[in-house]
Short mmCIF file of C-alpha atoms in Angstrom, two decimals:
data_model
loop_
_atom_site.label_atom_id
_atom_site.label_comp_id
_atom_site.label_asym_id
_atom_site.label_seq_id
_atom_site.Cartn_x
_atom_site.Cartn_y
_atom_site.Cartn_z
CA MET A 11 335.04 308.63 171.63
CA LEU A 12 334.96 305.40 173.47
CA ARG A 13 337.95 304.15 171.37
CA TYR A 14 339.61 307.44 172.39
CA PHE A 15 338.72 306.72 175.65
CA ILE A 16 340.38 303.45 176.11
CA GLN A 17 343.37 304.78 174.11
CA ARG A 18 343.99 307.18 176.74
CA ILE A 19 343.27 304.75 179.74
CA MET A 20 346.29 302.29 178.37
CA LEU A 21 348.45 305.15 178.32
CA ALA A 22 347.96 305.88 181.35
CA LEU A 23 348.15 302.59 183.07
CA PRO A 24 352.02 302.22 182.61
CA THR A 25 352.20 305.66 183.64
CA LEU A 26 350.74 304.86 187.16
CA PHE A 27 352.69 301.19 187.47
CA VAL A 28 356.23 302.88 187.26
CA ILE A 29 354.75 305.80 189.68
CA SER A 30 353.54 303.29 192.23
CA VAL A 31 356.68 301.23 192.00
CA ALA A 32 358.59 304.42 192.44
CA ILE A 33 356.67 305.16 196.07
CA PHE A 34 356.81 301.89 196.83
CA GLY A 35 360.67 301.68 196.37
CA LEU A 36 360.79 304.90 198.69
CA SER A 37 358.73 303.72 201.30
CA LYS A 38 361.35 300.49 201.65
CA CYS A 39 364.13 303.18 202.01
CA THR A 40 362.48 305.24 205.27
CA PRO A 41 363.61 304.05 208.68
CA ARG A 42 362.78 300.59 209.88
CA ASP A 43 359.73 300.19 212.26
CA PRO A 44 361.20 300.28 215.64
CA ALA A 45 358.35 297.38 216.67
CA LEU A 46 361.12 295.12 214.03
CA GLU A 47 364.29 295.10 216.47
CA PRO A 48 364.58 293.21 219.66
CA ALA A 49 365.17 295.50 222.98
CA GLU A 50 368.82 295.98 224.30
CA GLY A 51 370.43 294.03 226.53
CA ALA A 52 367.83 290.97 226.36
CA TYR A 53 369.04 287.08 226.68
CA GLY A 54 366.91 284.60 227.45
CA ASP A 55 363.71 286.12 226.52
CA PHE A 56 365.39 286.57 222.63
CA LYS A 57 362.73 283.58 220.88
CA GLN A 58 359.96 285.19 222.83
CA GLN A 59 360.80 288.96 221.29
CA GLU A 60 361.56 287.34 217.55
CA ASN A 61 358.49 285.67 217.85
CA ALA A 62 356.52 288.90 218.60
CA ILE A 63 358.88 290.68 216.10
CA ARG A 64 357.70 288.02 213.52
CA LEU A 65 354.08 288.85 214.47
CA ARG A 66 354.14 292.24 213.91
CA ALA A 67 355.90 291.62 210.65
CA GLN A 68 353.31 289.42 209.34
CA GLN A 69 350.66 292.27 210.61
CA LEU A 70 352.57 294.66 208.52
CA GLY A 71 352.89 292.26 205.77
CA LEU A 72 356.51 292.52 205.40
CA ASP A 73 357.20 288.69 206.04
CA LYS A 74 356.90 288.34 202.05
CA PRO A 75 358.58 289.05 198.93
CA ASP A 76 359.46 292.61 197.92
CA PHE A 77 358.18 292.30 194.38
CA TYR A 78 357.11 289.63 192.20
CA PHE A 79 360.59 289.03 191.53
CA SER A 80 364.33 289.52 192.35
CA VAL A 81 367.49 289.60 190.72
CA THR A 82 370.22 288.42 193.22
CA THR A 83 373.21 286.33 193.95
CA ALA A 84 373.66 283.25 194.14
CA ALA A 85 375.40 283.39 197.82
CA PHE A 86 371.83 284.71 198.70
CA PRO A 87 368.62 282.54 199.76
CA ASP A 88 365.92 283.05 198.27
CA THR A 89 363.75 283.08 202.06
CA ALA A 90 366.03 286.27 203.05
CA TYR A 91 362.64 288.01 203.58
CA LEU A 92 361.98 285.33 206.48
CA ILE A 93 364.47 286.51 208.52
CA PHE A 94 363.58 288.64 211.70
CA PRO A 95 364.55 290.77 213.34
CA LEU A 96 366.37 293.17 210.14
CA SER A 97 369.45 293.65 211.79
CA ARG A 98 369.69 289.86 212.43
CA ARG A 99 368.97 289.44 208.73
CA GLU A 100 371.41 292.39 207.44
CA ARG A 101 374.18 290.09 209.78
CA LEU A 102 373.54 286.81 207.70
CA MET A 103 373.30 288.22 204.92
CA ASN A 104 376.96 290.46 205.15
CA LEU A 105 378.45 286.47 206.13
CA CYS A 106 377.00 285.30 202.98
CA ALA A 107 378.71 288.26 200.97
CA GLN A 108 382.09 287.15 202.77
CA THR A 109 381.36 283.00 202.56
CA GLY A 110 379.34 283.10 199.55
CA ASP A 111 377.78 279.79 201.47
CA TRP A 112 374.13 280.31 202.61
CA PRO A 113 374.05 276.72 204.23
CA ALA A 114 377.15 276.51 206.50
CA VAL A 115 376.46 280.66 207.29
CA SER A 116 372.32 279.08 208.45
CA ARG A 117 374.46 275.75 210.49
CA TYR A 118 376.74 278.50 212.13
CA GLU A 119 373.90 280.86 213.21
CA ALA A 120 372.20 277.89 214.43
CA ALA A 121 374.77 276.66 216.81
CA LEU A 122 376.03 280.38 218.08
CA ARG A 123 372.22 280.73 218.91
CA ALA A 124 372.23 277.60 221.00
CA VAL A 125 375.34 278.82 222.69
CA TRP A 126 373.79 282.28 223.38
CA ASP A 127 370.50 280.81 224.80
CA PHE A 128 372.73 278.65 227.08
CA ALA A 129 374.28 282.35 228.01
CA GLY A 130 370.79 283.79 228.48
CA HIS A 131 369.56 281.32 231.02
CA LEU A 132 373.05 281.29 233.11
CA PRO A 133 372.26 282.33 236.75
CA ASP A 134 373.41 285.56 237.40
CA THR A 135 375.49 284.18 240.45
CA VAL A 136 377.50 281.84 238.33
CA THR A 137 381.47 283.37 238.14
CA ARG A 138 382.15 284.98 235.61
CA ALA A 139 378.65 284.90 233.67
CA GLY A 140 379.04 288.74 232.72
CA ALA A 141 382.12 288.21 231.10
CA PHE A 142 380.58 285.19 229.14
CA ARG A 143 377.58 286.36 228.02
CA LEU A 144 379.51 289.57 226.88
CA ALA A 145 381.82 287.63 224.67
CA VAL A 146 378.80 285.61 222.95
CA SER A 147 376.66 288.56 222.82
CA ASN A 148 380.21 290.40 220.74
CA MET A 149 379.84 287.40 218.60
CA MET A 150 376.37 287.53 218.03
CA THR A 151 376.35 290.78 216.63
CA SER A 152 379.64 290.57 214.47
CA ASP A 153 379.61 290.04 210.71
CA LYS A 154 383.21 290.46 210.13
CA PHE A 155 384.45 287.12 208.91
CA ASP A 156 387.99 287.39 209.80
CA LEU A 157 387.20 288.12 212.80
CA LEU A 158 384.99 284.93 213.81
CA GLU A 159 387.28 282.95 215.10
CA GLY A 160 389.29 284.77 217.70
CA MET A 161 385.82 285.45 218.98
CA SER A 162 385.41 281.31 219.60
CA ASP A 163 388.27 281.95 221.03
CA ASP A 164 387.26 284.11 223.58
CA ILE A 165 384.37 282.16 224.30
CA ARG A 166 386.48 279.45 225.20
CA LYS A 167 388.35 281.21 227.17
CA ALA A 168 385.26 282.43 229.40
CA VAL A 169 383.63 278.91 229.63
CA GLN A 170 386.69 277.59 230.92
CA ASP A 171 386.51 280.30 234.04
CA ILE A 172 382.69 279.42 234.96
CA PRO A 173 382.06 276.54 237.14
CA PRO A 174 381.78 272.88 235.55
CA TYR A 175 378.87 273.18 232.45
CA PRO A 176 379.23 269.92 230.64
CA GLN A 177 376.52 271.41 228.62
CA ALA A 178 378.31 274.88 227.51
CA PHE A 179 381.27 272.27 226.11
CA VAL A 180 379.61 270.63 223.87
CA LEU A 181 377.99 273.57 222.90
CA MET A 182 381.34 275.22 222.08
CA ASP A 183 382.56 272.23 220.68
CA SER A 184 379.51 272.45 218.37
CA LEU A 185 379.74 275.99 217.62
CA GLN A 186 383.62 275.45 216.63
CA GLU A 187 382.97 272.69 214.10
CA SER A 188 379.99 274.84 212.35
CA LEU A 189 382.85 277.77 212.46
CA ARG A 190 385.27 275.53 210.89
CA SER A 191 382.91 273.94 207.97
CA LEU A 192 382.03 277.58 207.12
CA VAL A 193 385.61 278.54 207.16
CA ALA A 194 386.25 275.50 204.70
CA ALA A 195 382.96 275.84 202.64
CA ALA A 196 383.80 279.87 201.59
CA ARG A 197 383.56 280.19 198.28
CA PRO A 198 383.24 284.15 197.62
CA GLY A 199 382.89 283.97 193.79
CA LYS A 200 379.21 282.89 193.87
CA MET A 201 378.57 286.86 194.95
CA TYR A 202 379.14 287.13 190.72
CA GLN A 203 376.75 284.80 190.04
CA PRO A 204 373.26 286.21 189.15
CA VAL A 205 370.44 284.31 189.99
CA PHE A 206 366.55 284.83 189.09
CA HIS A 207 363.85 284.15 191.62
CA TRP A 208 360.60 284.36 190.84
CA TYR A 209 357.88 285.10 193.78
CA GLY A 210 354.34 285.37 192.31
CA ALA A 211 351.44 287.64 193.57
CA ASP A 212 352.12 286.71 197.35
CA ASN A 213 354.72 289.85 197.45
CA GLN A 214 354.05 293.15 199.60
CA TYR A 215 354.03 295.37 196.66
CA HIS A 216 351.04 293.25 195.16
CA ARG A 217 349.60 294.02 198.48
CA TRP A 218 350.63 297.01 199.06
CA LEU A 219 348.58 298.22 195.69
CA SER A 220 345.66 295.99 196.16
CA GLY A 221 345.49 297.37 199.72
CA PHE A 222 345.42 300.76 197.67
CA PHE A 223 342.54 300.13 196.18
CA THR A 224 341.13 298.51 198.72
CA GLY A 225 341.18 300.57 201.72
CA ASP A 226 343.44 298.47 203.47
CA LEU A 227 346.09 301.33 203.63
CA GLY A 228 348.30 299.60 206.99
CA ILE A 229 348.55 301.00 210.28
CA SER A 230 349.63 304.31 210.86
CA ARG A 231 352.84 304.67 213.12
CA LEU A 232 351.49 307.49 215.29
CA SER A 233 348.19 306.96 216.12
CA GLN A 234 348.56 302.91 215.66
CA LYS A 235 345.06 302.90 213.69
CA PRO A 236 344.42 301.73 209.93
CA VAL A 237 346.05 304.60 208.00
CA TRP A 238 342.21 305.17 206.23
CA GLU A 239 340.90 305.92 209.56
CA SER A 240 343.66 308.81 209.66
CA LEU A 241 342.92 310.18 206.92
CA LYS A 242 339.47 310.07 206.25
CA PHE A 243 338.71 313.10 208.42
CA SER A 244 340.76 314.96 206.79
CA MET A 245 340.09 314.08 203.20
CA LEU A 246 336.83 315.14 203.76
CA SER A 247 337.94 318.39 205.04
CA THR A 248 339.74 319.04 202.50
CA LEU A 249 337.49 318.16 200.25
CA ILE A 250 335.25 320.71 201.06
CA VAL A 251 337.27 323.64 201.15
CA ASN A 252 338.88 322.86 197.54
CA GLY A 253 336.16 321.70 196.37
CA LEU A 254 333.85 324.89 197.04
CA ALA A 255 337.57 326.87 196.33
CA ILE A 256 337.48 325.52 192.80
CA LEU A 257 333.86 325.62 191.86
CA LEU A 258 333.35 329.03 192.79
CA ALA A 259 336.68 329.99 191.07
CA TYR A 260 335.65 328.32 188.05
CA LEU A 261 331.71 329.53 188.16
CA ILE A 262 332.93 333.55 188.68
CA ALA A 263 336.32 333.49 186.76
CA VAL A 264 334.66 332.12 183.17
CA PRO A 265 331.98 334.28 182.72
CA LEU A 266 334.04 336.89 183.95
CA GLY A 267 337.08 336.31 181.38
CA VAL A 268 334.30 336.14 178.72
CA ALA A 269 332.67 339.57 179.66
CA MET A 270 336.19 341.60 180.22
CA ALA A 271 337.29 339.80 176.31
CA GLN A 272 333.94 341.37 175.26
CA ARG A 273 334.75 345.02 176.63
CA ARG A 274 337.79 345.03 175.85
CA ASN A 275 340.49 348.24 176.52
CA ARG A 276 337.54 350.04 177.90
CA LEU A 277 337.92 351.60 181.32
CA SER A 278 336.40 348.40 183.27
CA ASP A 279 337.88 345.93 181.61
CA ARG A 280 341.71 347.70 182.36
CA ILE A 281 340.63 347.92 186.29
CA SER A 282 339.72 344.13 186.15
CA HIS A 283 342.71 343.44 184.53
CA TRP A 284 344.90 345.35 187.04
CA VAL A 285 343.02 343.48 189.98
CA LEU A 286 343.39 340.63 188.67
CA LEU A 287 347.00 340.65 187.99
CA LEU A 288 347.18 341.96 191.82
CA LEU A 289 345.39 338.86 192.85
CA TYR A 290 347.61 336.58 190.79
CA ALA A 291 350.97 338.11 191.73
CA MET A 292 349.89 338.12 195.58
CA PRO A 293 351.23 335.32 197.47
CA MET A 294 348.50 332.72 198.68
CA PHE A 295 350.49 333.06 202.72
CA TRP A 296 350.14 337.33 202.42
CA MET A 297 346.36 337.00 200.60
CA GLY A 298 345.51 335.00 203.89
CA SER A 299 346.94 336.89 206.42
CA LEU A 300 345.44 339.88 205.04
CA LEU A 301 342.30 338.30 205.53
CA ILE A 302 342.69 337.24 208.87
CA LEU A 303 343.67 340.71 209.84
CA PHE A 304 340.71 342.06 208.18
CA PHE A 305 338.45 339.69 209.11
CA ALA A 306 339.14 337.62 212.12
CA THR A 307 341.42 339.81 214.46
CA PRO A 308 339.46 341.92 216.57
CA ASP A 309 342.10 344.95 217.54
CA PHE A 310 342.62 345.75 213.39
CA GLY A 311 339.79 344.38 211.60
CA LEU A 312 335.86 344.02 211.45
CA TYR A 313 336.02 340.52 213.81
CA LEU A 314 333.30 339.49 211.25
CA ILE A 315 335.10 335.77 212.12
CA ARG A 316 335.37 334.88 215.39
CA GLY A 317 338.45 333.94 215.19
CA ILE A 318 340.42 330.91 212.84
CA ASP A 319 340.66 327.56 215.69
CA LEU A 320 338.93 324.61 214.88
CA GLY A 321 337.55 322.58 217.65
CA PRO A 322 338.56 318.87 217.02
CA TRP A 323 335.73 317.27 215.77
CA GLN A 324 336.17 313.66 217.36
CA ALA A 325 335.94 316.11 220.91
CA SER A 326 332.60 317.38 219.70
CA GLY A 327 330.31 314.80 220.62
CA GLY A 328 328.25 315.16 217.29
CA SER A 329 328.73 314.14 213.95
CA TYR A 330 330.79 315.31 210.89
CA GLY A 331 328.25 317.15 209.35
CA ALA A 332 327.14 318.67 212.38
CA TRP A 333 330.58 319.62 213.05
CA CYS A 334 330.91 321.28 209.88
CA LEU A 335 327.82 323.65 210.01
CA ASN A 336 328.61 324.50 213.65
CA ASN A 337 332.31 325.52 212.31
CA PHE A 338 331.58 326.99 208.83
CA ASP A 339 332.48 330.21 209.67
CA LYS A 340 335.83 328.82 209.87
CA PHE A 341 336.04 327.65 206.78
CA ILE A 342 334.99 330.79 204.69
CA LEU A 343 338.77 332.85 204.82
CA PRO A 344 340.36 329.57 203.66
CA ILE A 345 337.77 329.47 200.98
CA LEU A 346 337.97 332.83 199.96
CA THR A 347 341.65 332.53 200.14
CA LEU A 348 342.25 329.60 197.73
CA CYS A 349 339.30 331.18 194.82
CA LEU A 350 340.79 334.44 194.77
CA HIS A 351 344.02 333.16 193.86
CA LEU A 352 342.38 330.58 191.21
CA LEU A 353 339.85 332.97 190.03
CA ALA A 354 342.71 335.68 189.13
CA ILE A 355 344.43 332.37 187.15
CA LEU A 356 341.04 331.40 185.51
CA ALA A 357 340.28 334.97 184.64
CA LEU A 358 343.14 335.80 182.59
CA GLN A 359 343.44 332.98 181.21
CA MET A 360 339.75 333.21 179.62
CA ARG A 361 340.07 336.46 178.76
CA GLY A 362 343.23 335.94 176.48
CA GLY A 363 342.25 332.71 174.89
CA VAL A 364 338.47 334.62 173.86
CA LEU A 365 340.77 337.71 172.75
CA GLU A 366 342.49 335.37 170.55
CA CYS A 367 340.31 333.56 168.96
CA ILE A 368 337.63 336.53 168.42
CA GLY A 369 340.58 337.67 165.39
CA GLN A 370 339.96 334.03 163.36
CA ASP A 371 338.51 333.57 159.83
CA PHE A 372 335.70 331.86 161.65
CA ILE A 373 334.30 334.50 163.93
CA ARG A 374 334.75 337.20 160.83
CA THR A 375 332.15 334.67 158.96
CA ALA A 376 329.77 334.10 161.62
CA ARG A 377 329.63 338.01 161.72
CA ALA A 378 328.60 338.46 158.29
CA LYS A 379 326.07 335.93 158.50
CA GLY A 380 324.73 338.69 161.02
CA VAL A 381 325.23 336.21 164.32
CA SER A 382 324.61 338.30 167.54
CA GLU A 383 327.64 339.32 169.43
CA LYS A 384 326.27 337.15 172.48
CA THR A 385 326.53 333.93 169.91
CA ILE A 386 330.14 334.77 168.79
CA TYR A 387 331.35 335.34 172.07
CA TRP A 388 329.45 332.15 173.65
CA ARG A 389 329.10 329.90 171.27
CA HIS A 390 331.52 330.23 168.91
CA ALA A 391 334.70 331.67 170.21
CA PHE A 392 334.22 330.22 173.85
CA ARG A 393 334.24 326.74 172.91
CA ASN A 394 337.80 327.28 171.12
CA ALA A 395 339.02 329.51 173.86
CA VAL A 396 338.30 326.97 176.56
CA PHE A 397 341.58 325.05 176.18
CA PRO A 398 343.94 326.44 178.85
CA ILE A 399 340.69 326.38 181.41
CA ILE A 400 340.86 322.76 180.73
CA SER A 401 344.63 322.81 181.03
CA VAL A 402 344.40 324.36 184.42
CA PHE A 403 341.93 322.34 185.38
CA ALA A 404 344.12 319.05 185.12
CA ALA A 405 346.90 320.80 187.79
CA VAL A 406 344.63 322.22 190.21
CA PHE A 407 342.22 318.48 190.02
CA PRO A 408 344.60 316.76 193.06
CA ALA A 409 344.18 319.54 195.23
CA ILE A 410 340.90 318.83 195.60
CA PHE A 411 341.42 316.13 197.81
CA THR A 412 345.45 316.73 198.96
CA GLY A 413 344.86 319.93 199.66
CA SER A 414 347.26 323.16 200.34
CA LEU A 415 349.93 323.04 202.85
CA VAL A 416 350.24 326.58 202.99
CA ILE A 417 346.87 327.53 203.34
CA GLU A 418 346.04 324.72 206.17
CA TYR A 419 348.86 325.60 208.00
CA MET A 420 347.83 329.20 208.27
CA PHE A 421 344.54 328.67 208.91
CA GLN A 422 345.34 325.68 211.26
CA PHE A 423 342.73 323.87 208.82
CA PRO A 424 342.80 320.02 209.71
CA GLY A 425 342.76 318.97 206.12
CA LEU A 426 345.07 316.49 203.85
CA GLY A 427 348.06 319.47 203.72
CA LEU A 428 348.60 319.57 207.21
CA LYS A 429 348.25 315.92 207.50
CA THR A 430 350.98 315.84 205.41
CA HIS A 431 353.39 317.60 207.11
CA ASP A 432 352.74 316.00 210.67
CA ALA A 433 353.07 312.75 209.26
CA PHE A 434 356.35 314.00 207.42
CA MET A 435 357.21 315.96 210.91
CA ASN A 436 356.49 313.05 212.79
CA GLY A 437 357.75 309.75 210.58
CA ASP A 438 354.84 308.48 210.03
CA TYR A 439 355.67 306.81 206.46
CA PRO A 440 352.52 304.72 206.15
CA VAL A 441 350.62 307.72 205.68
CA LEU A 442 353.02 309.98 204.13
CA PHE A 443 353.13 307.79 201.17
CA THR A 444 349.40 306.67 201.06
CA ILE A 445 349.17 310.62 200.56
CA LEU A 446 351.79 310.85 197.81
CA SER A 447 350.14 308.12 195.87
CA LEU A 448 346.95 309.27 196.29
CA ALA A 449 348.21 312.71 194.93
CA SER A 450 350.35 310.99 191.94
CA VAL A 451 347.23 308.63 191.00
CA LEU A 452 345.01 312.16 191.07
CA THR A 453 347.31 313.67 188.82
CA VAL A 454 347.19 311.64 186.08
CA ALA A 455 343.35 311.28 186.18
CA GLY A 456 343.52 315.17 186.16
CA ASN A 457 345.36 314.72 183.37
CA LEU A 458 343.32 312.76 181.73
CA ILE A 459 339.87 314.23 182.56
CA ALA A 460 341.47 317.20 180.79
CA ASP A 461 342.30 315.16 177.42
CA LEU A 462 338.49 313.87 177.81
CA LEU A 463 337.69 317.12 178.04
CA TYR A 464 339.33 318.60 175.10
CA SER A 465 338.09 316.12 173.08
CA VAL A 466 334.68 317.11 174.05
CA ALA A 467 335.61 320.44 173.28
CA ASP A 468 336.67 320.04 169.48
CA PRO A 469 336.45 316.64 168.11
CA ARG A 470 339.15 317.07 166.05
CA VAL A 471 341.31 316.10 169.38
CA ARG A 472 340.14 312.53 169.43
CA TYR A 473 340.84 312.09 165.03
CA ALA A 474 343.97 313.32 165.45
CA LYS A 475 347.29 310.67 165.05
#
C-alpha cells in the first residue's frame, strides 16, 4: 500500500508543477499594478517616484527574475528585471532590440535622464521652459531609434531659446555624443543570438510557490491586505456550507441507493427513481430559487427563515463561531440546495452500481452458500459498486474549499465562490490566482484520494500494472 501511495504521489507532482507554472504565467499576463507606474506630468521628482516604485516592487517581490532561468537574446541584459518603472523597462528593451547594444543604450539613457533632471529643476519663470520640457519629454518616452536624432536636434533648438544656462549645453553635448555612440555601436544582428541565463532559486516563481505553501500569498490589490487574511473568512464559510452539504449527501445517498437496489422494480423504487431524476435534472439556481420562495419569502412561502441576508462578521463584534451560530438559519438553504443536487447524483450512481454487481457470478455463489441478502448487498455488492461514488468524490472534493459561485451568488453567501467573482470583476489578481491555484491543487488531491480509496475498496487496483 505504501509503495502504491508513493507511486501516485510521484505521478501527481509533475502535474502540480506544470499547473503551477501555467498559473504563474497567467499571472504575469495581467494588467500591471498602477503603483508600479509614475504619475503623469512628473519632472523634478521622478527619482523620488522611481524609488517609491522600486520599494513597492521589492514588497511584491517583482525585483527578481521571473523564473529559475531565461532564454533570451544577446542584445538584452540579464538584469532587465531590475529596471523600474515598467514603462521605462519596455522602452529600453525596445531600443535594445533595434540597436543590439545594451551598454550603449544604458549610456544614452543616463545622459538623457540628466537632461530630464535639469528640465525638471528649471524654474517655470524661465522663457520657453515649457517648450524645452516638452521636447525632452517626447524623447524620454520615445523608443523609435530612427527618430532620436531629430528629437535631439529639437532639444538643442529649445536650449538655445532659453536664457544662458552653461550646464544645459554641457548636458546636450553629452546626450548627442552618447547618441552618436549608440548609432555607431548598433548591432541588430545580436537579436538573433540566443543566450541562456541561470538565476537560481532567488526568483519570482520560487517566491510565489514557497509563499503558497507557507501562507505568504502576497497583497490584495482591492483591500491592500495579505491575501490569506482576505480569503480566510470566505474559505471558512465555504468549508462549513459545502462540507456539511457533501457529508449529508453521502450519508443519505449511499444507504438510499443500496435500499433502492434491494427493492428494484417495486413502487417505492420507481417513485424514488423519478424523484431523484427530477432533482438531478433541476438546475441548482432554479432549486435554490424555489427554496427561497417557499421558506424565506413572507408573501408566498412558509417564511421559516427570516430572509437570506447575512450580516458581515467583522461588524458583528464577536468571534467567527458566534457569528456562525447566530446566523446558522441562513446556512440551511445553501446547504440544502447543494445537498439535494449531489444526493440525486450519488443515489442514482449507487443504485446502478449495486444492480450491475448483483447479477455477477460471485453474488450467485454467495447466495448458493446461504449468505443472507443483507450481507450480500452490504458486504459483497457494496464494495464492488462503490467505485462510481469514489469518482464523484474526486470531482466534488475541490468544491469543499473553493465553493459554488452559483449558490453563493444567489444566496449572497460570503464564501470563496463569491470572492472569486468579486476578485475577477475588480481586477484583484493576487486573490484570483491564489484561488485558482488552490482549486488546481485540490483537484489533483481529490484524484489522488480517489486512487487511494480505489485501492482500499479493491486491493487488485494497487497490484495492477
